[in-house]
C-alpha cells in the first residue's frame, strides 16, 4: 500500500491505495503522477503481452486461439479472423516501435499468424473490382483453417488489411502492402459503390442507414495505410479520409437539405450510433441508440486526423463532441464506469448487456482523454483521464492471469471470468496500453 496526500479545498487527508500515487491539484499536471502512470501502464503492457505469447499460439496449425480462461487453457478452438488480424497487427506494432518488444519470438509469431490468414481467411470471390477478383473473409475458422461462418460486414476484411500492411512494414515484403491496398479498394467499393458483394440483399422494409462503425474503421485504415508512406500515399487516400470524417461527423451533426446548414443531433447533446445516409435521425430504437465506447474511439481517430492536417476545428469538434460528450452521458454516476449502450430518450436500451461495463470502451476512453490533453493541455481532460484510470485499473486487471477481465456487471463485479473470447483478443487492452505509454512518453519528454 502507498500512503498518499490529496489536497482538497485546503484540507489534507490521507488515503491508502494500491494504485499509483494520486497527488494532483486541480488544473495542474503532476509529473510524478504521470511518471507513475507510465510505469504502471508499461508493466501492464508487458504482463498482458506475456499472457498471449504464452497461451494463444497454435504451434500445430498456425494462427492464434482467443478463447482462453484465466489459466490460459483453450476452451474453444474456433479462430476468429478479425482477432487473428488484430493480433498480427499488435505484435508487429510492438515489434516495430518499442525496443523491448523487438524480439525474434514476437516477429515469428506475427509471421506465422500472417501465413495462416493468407492461406485460410479469404474464402469466396465474386465479381471484380479494378479488374481483380473480390474476396470475402470468413468470420471464424476451425483450428485447421476451414471456414465456419461469414458475416455480411466489412470488419474481418478491415483487420486483414491492418495485419497485412503492418506485417509488410516489419518484413519488408511489398506484396503484403499491395494485398492490403487491394483489399482496401474492394471494401471501399462495397461501402461507397455496390454492397452486393457483401451478400446482404436489400429488403423492401429496410431504411438505408449509416453506422458509425464503418467510416470509423475506414478512417483507421486510411491512417494505417498512409503512416510514414510519403506524400503520394497520403494523396492517394486523402479524398477517402475526408469522406470518412464527414460521415463520422454526421452522427453528431447533419446538413439541413433546405438551407445547407449543419444541424446538431438533439441540439448537440448526442452522438447517435446510427443515422440515415444523409445524417438524419432514424426512427425507433436503432435511431436512438448511443454507444459511448464507439464515440470515444472515433474521438481519438479524429484527433489523429486533425493533428495530421493541422485542422483546429476538427480537433475542437473531436474533443467537445466525441470525447467530453460521450463521457458525460455515458458515465455511471452511481457505480462508476461507462455504460455499454444508452437510449438518447432515456428508455431502457433493448440490448440486454446495455448496463454492463466492458473492457474496450474504457480502453478507448483512456486513449481519448490522454490524447485530448496532450493536444490541448486542458487540465480537466487530464482529471477525467485520472478518473477513468482509477476505475479501469481497479476493476479490469486480473492479478492471477496478468491480463484483464472483459465483462463486469453494472456494479463493477466480474460477470464473465474468461480472459479471451470471440470478441476479446490481443487488441483493445494492449493497444490502449501501448498508445497511453507512447503519449505519456511524449508528455514527460516535454514536461516543461
Short mmCIF file of C-alpha atoms in Angstrom, two decimals:
data_model
loop_
_atom_site.label_atom_id
_atom_site.label_comp_id
_atom_site.label_asym_id
_atom_site.label_seq_id
_atom_site.Cartn_x
_atom_site.Cartn_y
_atom_site.Cartn_z
CA UNK A 1 0.00 0.00 0.00
CA UNK A 2 1.05 3.56 -0.68
CA UNK A 3 0.22 6.38 1.72
CA UNK A 4 -0.72 9.41 -0.33
CA UNK A 5 -1.62 13.03 0.22
CA UNK A 6 -4.56 14.51 -1.61
CA UNK A 7 -5.18 18.26 -1.36
CA UNK A 8 -8.86 19.18 -1.46
CA UNK A 9 -10.16 22.72 -0.71
CA UNK A 10 -7.32 23.44 1.66
CA UNK A 11 -7.64 20.20 3.63
CA UNK A 12 -5.18 17.35 3.53
CA UNK A 13 -6.39 13.83 4.04
CA UNK A 14 -4.54 10.52 3.94
CA UNK A 15 -5.64 7.54 1.91
CA UNK A 16 -4.22 4.07 1.25
CA UNK A 17 -4.33 2.88 -2.34
CA UNK A 18 -2.71 0.05 -4.23
CA UNK A 19 -2.85 2.06 -7.45
CA UNK A 20 -0.12 4.56 -8.33
CA UNK A 21 0.01 7.73 -6.25
CA UNK A 22 -2.60 10.43 -6.81
CA UNK A 23 -1.14 13.82 -6.00
CA UNK A 24 -2.52 16.43 -8.37
CA UNK A 25 -4.03 19.80 -7.68
CA UNK A 26 -6.99 20.66 -9.87
CA UNK A 27 -5.78 22.31 -13.06
CA UNK A 28 -2.12 21.26 -12.81
CA UNK A 29 -0.13 18.42 -14.28
CA UNK A 30 1.85 16.36 -11.82
CA UNK A 31 5.00 14.98 -13.40
CA UNK A 32 5.22 12.44 -10.59
CA UNK A 33 1.71 11.17 -11.23
CA UNK A 34 2.29 10.95 -14.97
CA UNK A 35 5.52 9.03 -14.43
CA UNK A 36 3.79 6.61 -12.06
CA UNK A 37 1.01 6.10 -14.60
CA UNK A 38 3.57 5.42 -17.29
CA UNK A 39 5.42 2.84 -15.22
CA UNK A 40 2.18 1.11 -14.24
CA UNK A 41 0.89 1.08 -17.82
CA UNK A 42 4.25 -0.18 -19.09
CA UNK A 43 4.18 -3.07 -16.60
CA UNK A 44 0.60 -3.89 -17.58
CA UNK A 45 1.53 -3.98 -21.27
CA UNK A 46 4.39 -6.36 -20.54
CA UNK A 47 2.14 -8.62 -18.48
CA UNK A 48 -0.71 -8.68 -21.00
CA UNK A 49 1.65 -9.41 -23.87
CA UNK A 50 3.31 -12.24 -21.96
CA UNK A 51 -0.08 -13.88 -21.39
CA UNK A 52 -0.85 -14.06 -25.11
CA UNK A 53 2.67 -15.06 -26.08
CA UNK A 54 2.49 -17.93 -23.61
CA UNK A 55 -1.02 -19.24 -24.18
CA UNK A 56 -2.55 -18.24 -27.53
CA UNK A 57 -0.23 -19.64 -30.19
CA UNK A 58 -1.26 -22.71 -32.15
CA UNK A 59 2.10 -24.25 -33.00
CA UNK A 60 0.46 -27.11 -34.92
CA UNK A 61 -1.83 -25.33 -37.38
CA UNK A 62 -0.72 -21.72 -37.10
CA UNK A 63 -2.67 -18.68 -36.03
CA UNK A 64 -3.94 -17.91 -32.56
CA UNK A 65 -6.53 -19.15 -30.10
CA UNK A 66 -8.56 -16.38 -28.47
CA UNK A 67 -10.97 -18.32 -26.23
CA UNK A 68 -8.74 -18.52 -23.17
CA UNK A 69 -9.50 -18.96 -19.49
CA UNK A 70 -7.66 -17.31 -16.62
CA UNK A 71 -5.08 -20.11 -16.57
CA UNK A 72 -4.57 -19.81 -20.32
CA UNK A 73 -6.48 -23.01 -21.09
CA UNK A 74 -8.18 -23.03 -24.51
CA UNK A 75 -11.91 -23.63 -24.04
CA UNK A 76 -12.90 -23.29 -27.74
CA UNK A 77 -10.64 -23.88 -30.74
CA UNK A 78 -12.50 -21.66 -33.22
CA UNK A 79 -10.32 -18.94 -34.70
CA UNK A 80 -11.91 -15.56 -35.37
CA UNK A 81 -10.42 -13.84 -38.40
CA UNK A 82 -10.76 -10.31 -37.07
CA UNK A 83 -8.95 -11.35 -33.88
CA UNK A 84 -6.25 -13.10 -35.93
CA UNK A 85 -5.67 -9.87 -37.86
CA UNK A 86 -5.69 -7.77 -34.72
CA UNK A 87 -3.09 -9.97 -33.04
CA UNK A 88 -0.79 -9.90 -36.06
CA UNK A 89 -1.11 -6.11 -36.19
CA UNK A 90 -0.47 -5.72 -32.47
CA UNK A 91 2.61 -7.95 -32.47
CA UNK A 92 4.04 -6.08 -35.47
CA UNK A 93 3.33 -2.65 -34.00
CA UNK A 94 5.00 -3.56 -30.71
CA UNK A 95 7.94 -5.17 -32.51
CA UNK A 96 8.42 -2.18 -34.82
CA UNK A 97 8.04 0.72 -32.41
CA UNK A 98 9.04 -0.34 -28.88
CA UNK A 99 12.58 -1.58 -28.41
CA UNK A 100 11.79 -4.01 -25.58
CA UNK A 101 9.39 -5.90 -27.88
CA UNK A 102 11.87 -6.11 -30.75
CA UNK A 103 12.26 -9.81 -30.07
CA UNK A 104 12.52 -12.66 -32.57
CA UNK A 105 9.73 -14.70 -30.99
CA UNK A 106 7.28 -11.83 -31.50
CA UNK A 107 8.24 -11.44 -35.15
CA UNK A 108 7.99 -15.21 -35.71
CA UNK A 109 4.52 -15.24 -34.14
CA UNK A 110 3.38 -12.34 -36.34
CA UNK A 111 4.71 -14.00 -39.47
CA UNK A 112 3.04 -17.30 -38.56
CA UNK A 113 -0.25 -15.52 -37.97
CA UNK A 114 0.09 -13.73 -41.30
CA UNK A 115 0.68 -17.01 -43.14
CA UNK A 116 -2.40 -18.54 -41.52
CA UNK A 117 -4.52 -15.55 -42.55
CA UNK A 118 -3.28 -15.52 -46.14
CA UNK A 119 -3.86 -19.24 -46.51
CA UNK A 120 -7.31 -19.55 -44.95
CA UNK A 121 -9.06 -16.22 -44.27
CA UNK A 122 -10.20 -15.44 -47.83
CA UNK A 123 -12.99 -17.83 -48.62
CA UNK A 124 -15.08 -16.64 -51.56
CA UNK A 125 -14.90 -14.47 -54.62
CA UNK A 126 -17.47 -12.83 -56.86
CA UNK A 127 -17.38 -10.10 -59.45
CA UNK A 128 -14.40 -7.80 -59.78
CA UNK A 129 -13.01 -4.54 -58.52
CA UNK A 130 -10.46 -2.83 -60.74
CA UNK A 131 -10.16 -5.97 -62.83
CA UNK A 132 -9.45 -8.30 -59.90
CA UNK A 133 -11.48 -10.85 -58.00
CA UNK A 134 -13.49 -9.87 -54.95
CA UNK A 135 -12.65 -11.88 -51.87
CA UNK A 136 -14.75 -12.18 -48.73
CA UNK A 137 -13.03 -13.05 -45.48
CA UNK A 138 -14.54 -15.57 -43.13
CA UNK A 139 -15.67 -14.51 -39.67
CA UNK A 140 -14.39 -17.64 -37.99
CA UNK A 141 -12.44 -20.77 -38.90
CA UNK A 142 -11.77 -24.16 -37.41
CA UNK A 143 -8.37 -24.59 -35.79
CA UNK A 144 -7.00 -26.05 -39.03
CA UNK A 145 -8.44 -23.25 -41.16
CA UNK A 146 -11.78 -24.45 -42.53
CA UNK A 147 -14.38 -21.68 -42.85
CA UNK A 148 -17.26 -21.87 -40.36
CA UNK A 149 -19.10 -18.58 -40.78
CA UNK A 150 -19.08 -15.49 -42.99
CA UNK A 151 -20.59 -12.19 -41.86
CA UNK A 152 -22.14 -9.67 -44.21
CA UNK A 153 -19.95 -6.83 -42.95
CA UNK A 154 -16.51 -5.46 -43.76
CA UNK A 155 -14.84 -5.95 -40.37
CA UNK A 156 -12.96 -9.21 -40.97
CA UNK A 157 -11.55 -7.56 -44.09
CA UNK A 158 -10.64 -4.40 -42.15
CA UNK A 159 -8.39 -6.27 -39.76
CA UNK A 160 -6.96 -8.34 -42.59
CA UNK A 161 -5.83 -5.04 -44.14
CA UNK A 162 -4.34 -3.82 -40.86
CA UNK A 163 -2.45 -7.08 -40.40
CA UNK A 164 -1.03 -7.23 -43.92
CA UNK A 165 0.07 -3.60 -44.00
CA UNK A 166 1.76 -3.69 -40.61
CA UNK A 167 3.39 -7.04 -41.39
CA UNK A 168 4.77 -5.56 -44.59
CA UNK A 169 6.45 -2.85 -42.53
CA UNK A 170 8.38 -5.27 -40.31
CA UNK A 171 9.23 -7.83 -43.02
CA UNK A 172 9.82 -5.52 -45.98
CA UNK A 173 7.52 -7.69 -48.11
CA UNK A 174 5.89 -5.27 -50.56
CA UNK A 175 3.45 -7.93 -51.74
CA UNK A 176 1.77 -7.72 -48.34
CA UNK A 177 1.31 -3.97 -48.69
CA UNK A 178 -0.13 -4.45 -52.18
CA UNK A 179 -2.51 -7.10 -50.87
CA UNK A 180 -3.65 -4.75 -48.11
CA UNK A 181 -4.32 -1.97 -50.59
CA UNK A 182 -6.25 -4.27 -52.93
CA UNK A 183 -8.46 -5.43 -50.09
CA UNK A 184 -8.95 -1.79 -49.07
CA UNK A 185 -10.06 -0.91 -52.60
CA UNK A 186 -12.57 -3.72 -52.50
CA UNK A 187 -14.05 -2.58 -49.18
CA UNK A 188 -14.40 1.00 -50.40
CA UNK A 189 -16.24 -0.35 -53.43
CA UNK A 190 -18.63 -2.28 -51.17
CA UNK A 191 -19.25 0.73 -48.93
CA UNK A 192 -19.49 3.51 -51.49
CA UNK A 193 -20.47 1.88 -54.80
CA UNK A 194 -22.06 -1.56 -54.61
CA UNK A 195 -22.67 -3.55 -51.44
CA UNK A 196 -23.90 -6.68 -53.23
CA UNK A 197 -20.51 -8.34 -52.76
CA UNK A 198 -21.22 -8.49 -49.02
CA UNK A 199 -24.09 -10.89 -49.74
CA UNK A 200 -26.64 -8.72 -47.95
CA UNK A 201 -29.80 -8.28 -50.06
CA UNK A 202 -31.73 -5.02 -49.86
CA UNK A 203 -35.16 -5.73 -48.37
CA UNK A 204 -38.23 -3.56 -49.06
CA UNK A 205 -38.78 -2.54 -45.45
CA UNK A 206 -35.16 -1.64 -44.77
CA UNK A 207 -34.38 2.04 -44.26
CA UNK A 208 -30.96 2.92 -45.72
CA UNK A 209 -28.71 3.87 -42.82
CA UNK A 210 -25.17 4.69 -41.84
CA UNK A 211 -23.49 3.00 -38.87
CA UNK A 212 -20.62 4.97 -37.35
CA UNK A 213 -18.52 1.81 -37.15
CA UNK A 214 -17.97 1.75 -40.94
CA UNK A 215 -16.43 5.21 -41.56
CA UNK A 216 -14.56 4.90 -38.25
CA UNK A 217 -12.82 1.74 -39.39
CA UNK A 218 -12.12 3.07 -42.87
CA UNK A 219 -10.56 6.20 -41.35
CA UNK A 220 -8.44 3.97 -39.12
CA UNK A 221 -7.28 2.11 -42.24
CA UNK A 222 -6.52 5.34 -44.09
CA UNK A 223 -4.24 6.30 -41.22
CA UNK A 224 -2.70 2.81 -41.22
CA UNK A 225 -2.01 2.75 -44.96
CA UNK A 226 -0.58 6.27 -45.11
CA UNK A 227 1.54 6.37 -41.95
CA UNK A 228 5.12 7.10 -42.95
CA UNK A 229 4.47 6.15 -46.57
CA UNK A 230 5.16 9.57 -48.08
CA UNK A 231 3.10 12.29 -49.80
CA UNK A 232 1.99 10.18 -52.77
CA UNK A 233 0.34 7.63 -50.49
CA UNK A 234 -1.28 10.39 -48.43
CA UNK A 235 -2.65 11.97 -51.59
CA UNK A 236 -3.98 8.61 -52.76
CA UNK A 237 -6.20 8.30 -49.69
CA UNK A 238 -6.88 11.98 -48.94
CA UNK A 239 -10.33 12.06 -50.51
CA UNK A 240 -11.36 8.87 -48.73
CA UNK A 241 -10.11 10.28 -45.43
CA UNK A 242 -12.19 13.43 -45.90
CA UNK A 243 -15.25 11.34 -46.75
CA UNK A 244 -14.78 9.22 -43.62
CA UNK A 245 -14.56 12.32 -41.41
CA UNK A 246 -17.67 13.81 -43.00
CA UNK A 247 -19.55 10.54 -42.44
CA UNK A 248 -18.47 10.35 -38.80
CA UNK A 249 -19.49 13.95 -38.16
CA UNK A 250 -22.99 13.17 -39.45
CA UNK A 251 -23.54 11.23 -36.25
CA UNK A 252 -23.33 14.44 -34.25
CA UNK A 253 -24.49 16.89 -36.89
CA UNK A 254 -26.43 16.60 -40.13
CA UNK A 255 -26.85 19.01 -43.03
CA UNK A 256 -30.27 20.55 -43.48
CA UNK A 257 -31.41 19.83 -47.05
CA UNK A 258 -33.41 23.08 -47.23
CA UNK A 259 -30.72 25.51 -46.10
CA UNK A 260 -27.46 23.51 -46.31
CA UNK A 261 -26.64 24.39 -42.71
CA UNK A 262 -25.39 21.94 -40.10
CA UNK A 263 -28.00 20.79 -37.62
CA UNK A 264 -26.69 19.28 -34.39
CA UNK A 265 -28.19 15.95 -33.40
CA UNK A 266 -30.51 16.57 -30.45
CA UNK A 267 -29.23 20.11 -30.17
CA UNK A 268 -25.66 18.93 -29.80
CA UNK A 269 -26.33 16.67 -26.84
CA UNK A 270 -25.89 13.27 -28.51
CA UNK A 271 -23.67 11.19 -30.72
CA UNK A 272 -26.01 8.73 -32.44
CA UNK A 273 -24.71 5.32 -33.43
CA UNK A 274 -26.98 5.02 -36.49
CA UNK A 275 -28.30 7.75 -38.76
CA UNK A 276 -29.80 7.89 -42.25
CA UNK A 277 -27.47 8.10 -45.24
CA UNK A 278 -27.88 11.89 -45.23
CA UNK A 279 -27.38 12.19 -41.47
CA UNK A 280 -30.98 12.47 -40.30
CA UNK A 281 -32.15 10.74 -37.14
CA UNK A 282 -33.74 7.34 -37.72
CA UNK A 283 -36.99 6.28 -36.03
CA UNK A 284 -37.16 3.66 -33.31
CA UNK A 285 -34.59 2.04 -31.05
CA UNK A 286 -31.86 1.92 -33.69
CA UNK A 287 -32.11 5.66 -34.24
CA UNK A 288 -31.97 6.46 -30.52
CA UNK A 289 -29.00 4.18 -29.83
CA UNK A 290 -25.82 5.58 -28.30
CA UNK A 291 -22.57 3.67 -27.89
CA UNK A 292 -20.20 5.75 -25.72
CA UNK A 293 -17.24 3.49 -26.46
CA UNK A 294 -17.58 3.88 -30.22
CA UNK A 295 -17.95 7.64 -29.91
CA UNK A 296 -14.80 7.86 -27.79
CA UNK A 297 -12.85 5.68 -30.21
CA UNK A 298 -14.00 7.88 -33.09
CA UNK A 299 -12.80 10.81 -31.00
CA UNK A 300 -9.18 9.80 -30.98
CA UNK A 301 -9.29 8.78 -34.65
CA UNK A 302 -10.49 12.32 -35.39
CA UNK A 303 -7.80 13.80 -33.13
CA UNK A 304 -5.11 11.95 -35.06
CA UNK A 305 -6.60 13.14 -38.34
CA UNK A 306 -6.83 16.74 -37.09
CA UNK A 307 -3.23 16.68 -35.90
CA UNK A 308 -2.03 15.31 -39.22
CA UNK A 309 -3.84 18.05 -41.17
CA UNK A 310 -3.37 20.83 -38.61
CA UNK A 311 -7.16 21.30 -38.52
CA UNK A 312 -8.11 23.06 -35.28
CA UNK A 313 -11.87 22.92 -35.99
CA UNK A 314 -11.91 19.13 -36.31
CA UNK A 315 -9.79 18.94 -33.17
CA UNK A 316 -12.30 21.06 -31.26
CA UNK A 317 -15.24 19.01 -32.53
CA UNK A 318 -13.43 15.80 -31.62
CA UNK A 319 -12.73 16.96 -28.06
CA UNK A 320 -16.11 18.59 -27.39
CA UNK A 321 -18.44 16.15 -29.12
CA UNK A 322 -16.60 12.81 -29.37
CA UNK A 323 -14.61 12.85 -26.12
CA UNK A 324 -16.27 15.03 -23.48
CA UNK A 325 -19.90 14.45 -24.53
CA UNK A 326 -19.92 10.62 -24.59
CA UNK A 327 -18.18 10.56 -21.22
CA UNK A 328 -20.70 12.97 -19.70
CA UNK A 329 -23.67 10.99 -20.99
CA UNK A 330 -22.11 7.54 -20.64
CA UNK A 331 -20.55 7.64 -17.16
CA UNK A 332 -22.49 5.78 -14.45
CA UNK A 333 -22.61 8.34 -11.66
CA UNK A 334 -23.86 5.81 -9.14
CA UNK A 335 -21.41 2.95 -9.67
CA UNK A 336 -18.70 4.39 -11.87
CA UNK A 337 -17.64 3.12 -15.27
CA UNK A 338 -19.08 3.61 -18.73
CA UNK A 339 -22.37 2.11 -19.82
CA UNK A 340 -22.19 -0.07 -22.92
CA UNK A 341 -25.32 1.27 -24.64
CA UNK A 342 -27.75 4.10 -23.94
CA UNK A 343 -31.04 5.33 -25.40
CA UNK A 344 -30.97 9.04 -26.17
CA UNK A 345 -34.53 9.46 -24.83
CA UNK A 346 -33.77 7.62 -21.62
CA UNK A 347 -35.65 4.44 -22.46
CA UNK A 348 -34.12 1.14 -21.44
CA UNK A 349 -31.99 0.02 -24.41
CA UNK A 350 -33.06 -3.25 -26.00
CA UNK A 351 -29.53 -4.65 -25.80
CA UNK A 352 -29.56 -6.92 -22.76
CA UNK A 353 -25.96 -6.04 -21.87
CA UNK A 354 -26.55 -2.28 -22.04
CA UNK A 355 -25.67 -1.59 -18.39
CA UNK A 356 -22.58 -3.79 -18.23
CA UNK A 357 -19.11 -2.31 -18.02
CA UNK A 358 -16.91 -3.72 -20.80
CA UNK A 359 -13.18 -3.51 -21.21
CA UNK A 360 -12.95 -1.91 -24.59
CA UNK A 361 -14.95 1.33 -24.04
CA UNK A 362 -12.74 2.06 -21.03
CA UNK A 363 -9.65 1.39 -23.13
CA UNK A 364 -10.85 3.82 -25.80
CA UNK A 365 -11.75 6.41 -23.17
CA UNK A 366 -8.26 6.31 -21.65
CA UNK A 367 -6.66 6.90 -25.05
CA UNK A 368 -9.15 9.61 -25.98
CA UNK A 369 -8.75 11.70 -22.86
CA UNK A 370 -4.97 11.38 -22.67
CA UNK A 371 -4.60 12.24 -26.35
CA UNK A 372 -7.01 15.17 -25.96
CA UNK A 373 -4.96 16.50 -23.07
CA UNK A 374 -1.70 16.03 -24.95
CA UNK A 375 -3.03 18.15 -27.82
CA UNK A 376 -4.87 20.86 -25.85
CA UNK A 377 -3.29 20.87 -22.34
CA UNK A 378 -6.78 21.44 -20.95
CA UNK A 379 -6.48 20.44 -17.25
CA UNK A 380 -9.96 18.95 -16.90
CA UNK A 381 -9.19 16.42 -19.62
CA UNK A 382 -6.31 15.12 -17.52
CA UNK A 383 -8.51 15.00 -14.43
CA UNK A 384 -11.04 12.88 -16.31
CA UNK A 385 -8.24 10.62 -17.54
CA UNK A 386 -7.28 10.01 -13.91
CA UNK A 387 -10.90 9.28 -13.04
CA UNK A 388 -11.08 6.69 -15.82
CA UNK A 389 -7.65 5.36 -14.94
CA UNK A 390 -8.61 4.72 -11.32
CA UNK A 391 -11.83 2.91 -12.23
CA UNK A 392 -10.26 0.88 -15.04
CA UNK A 393 -7.22 -0.36 -13.14
CA UNK A 394 -9.24 -1.06 -10.04
CA UNK A 395 -11.78 -3.27 -11.80
CA UNK A 396 -10.46 -4.87 -15.00
CA UNK A 397 -6.91 -6.26 -14.46
CA UNK A 398 -6.75 -9.85 -13.20
CA UNK A 399 -3.82 -10.41 -10.86
CA UNK A 400 -3.91 -14.17 -11.43
CA UNK A 401 -3.59 -14.22 -15.20
CA UNK A 402 -1.79 -10.92 -15.70
CA UNK A 403 -4.42 -9.96 -18.30
CA UNK A 404 -7.79 -8.21 -17.96
CA UNK A 405 -11.34 -9.34 -17.43
CA UNK A 406 -13.65 -8.10 -20.15
CA UNK A 407 -17.15 -8.13 -18.76
CA UNK A 408 -18.32 -6.57 -15.50
CA UNK A 409 -21.76 -6.06 -14.01
CA UNK A 410 -23.15 -2.57 -13.62
CA UNK A 411 -21.82 -2.57 -10.04
CA UNK A 412 -18.31 -3.43 -11.26
CA UNK A 413 -18.03 -7.08 -10.24
CA UNK A 414 -16.73 -9.69 -12.68
CA UNK A 415 -19.60 -11.18 -14.69
CA UNK A 416 -17.60 -13.44 -17.03
CA UNK A 417 -14.21 -14.61 -15.82
CA UNK A 418 -12.61 -15.79 -19.06
CA UNK A 419 -9.75 -13.67 -20.40
CA UNK A 420 -10.27 -14.09 -24.13
CA UNK A 421 -13.29 -14.94 -26.26
CA UNK A 422 -14.92 -14.42 -29.68
CA UNK A 423 -14.72 -10.63 -29.25
CA UNK A 424 -11.88 -10.09 -26.78
CA UNK A 425 -8.44 -10.89 -28.10
CA UNK A 426 -4.99 -9.35 -28.11
CA UNK A 427 -6.02 -5.89 -29.24
CA UNK A 428 -8.03 -3.32 -27.27
CA UNK A 429 -6.13 -3.76 -23.99
CA UNK A 430 -2.61 -3.81 -25.45
CA UNK A 431 -3.41 -1.08 -27.98
CA UNK A 432 -4.69 1.15 -25.18
CA UNK A 433 -1.65 0.48 -23.01
CA UNK A 434 0.67 0.98 -25.96
CA UNK A 435 -0.99 4.25 -27.02
CA UNK A 436 -1.05 5.61 -23.48
CA UNK A 437 2.59 4.70 -22.91
CA UNK A 438 3.62 6.50 -26.10
CA UNK A 439 1.57 9.60 -25.26
CA UNK A 440 2.98 9.67 -21.72
CA UNK A 441 6.48 9.33 -23.16
CA UNK A 442 5.86 12.45 -25.20
CA UNK A 443 4.25 14.38 -22.33
CA UNK A 444 7.11 13.59 -19.99
CA UNK A 445 9.69 14.45 -22.63
CA UNK A 446 8.09 17.89 -22.87
CA UNK A 447 7.09 18.25 -19.23
CA UNK A 448 8.24 21.86 -19.02
#
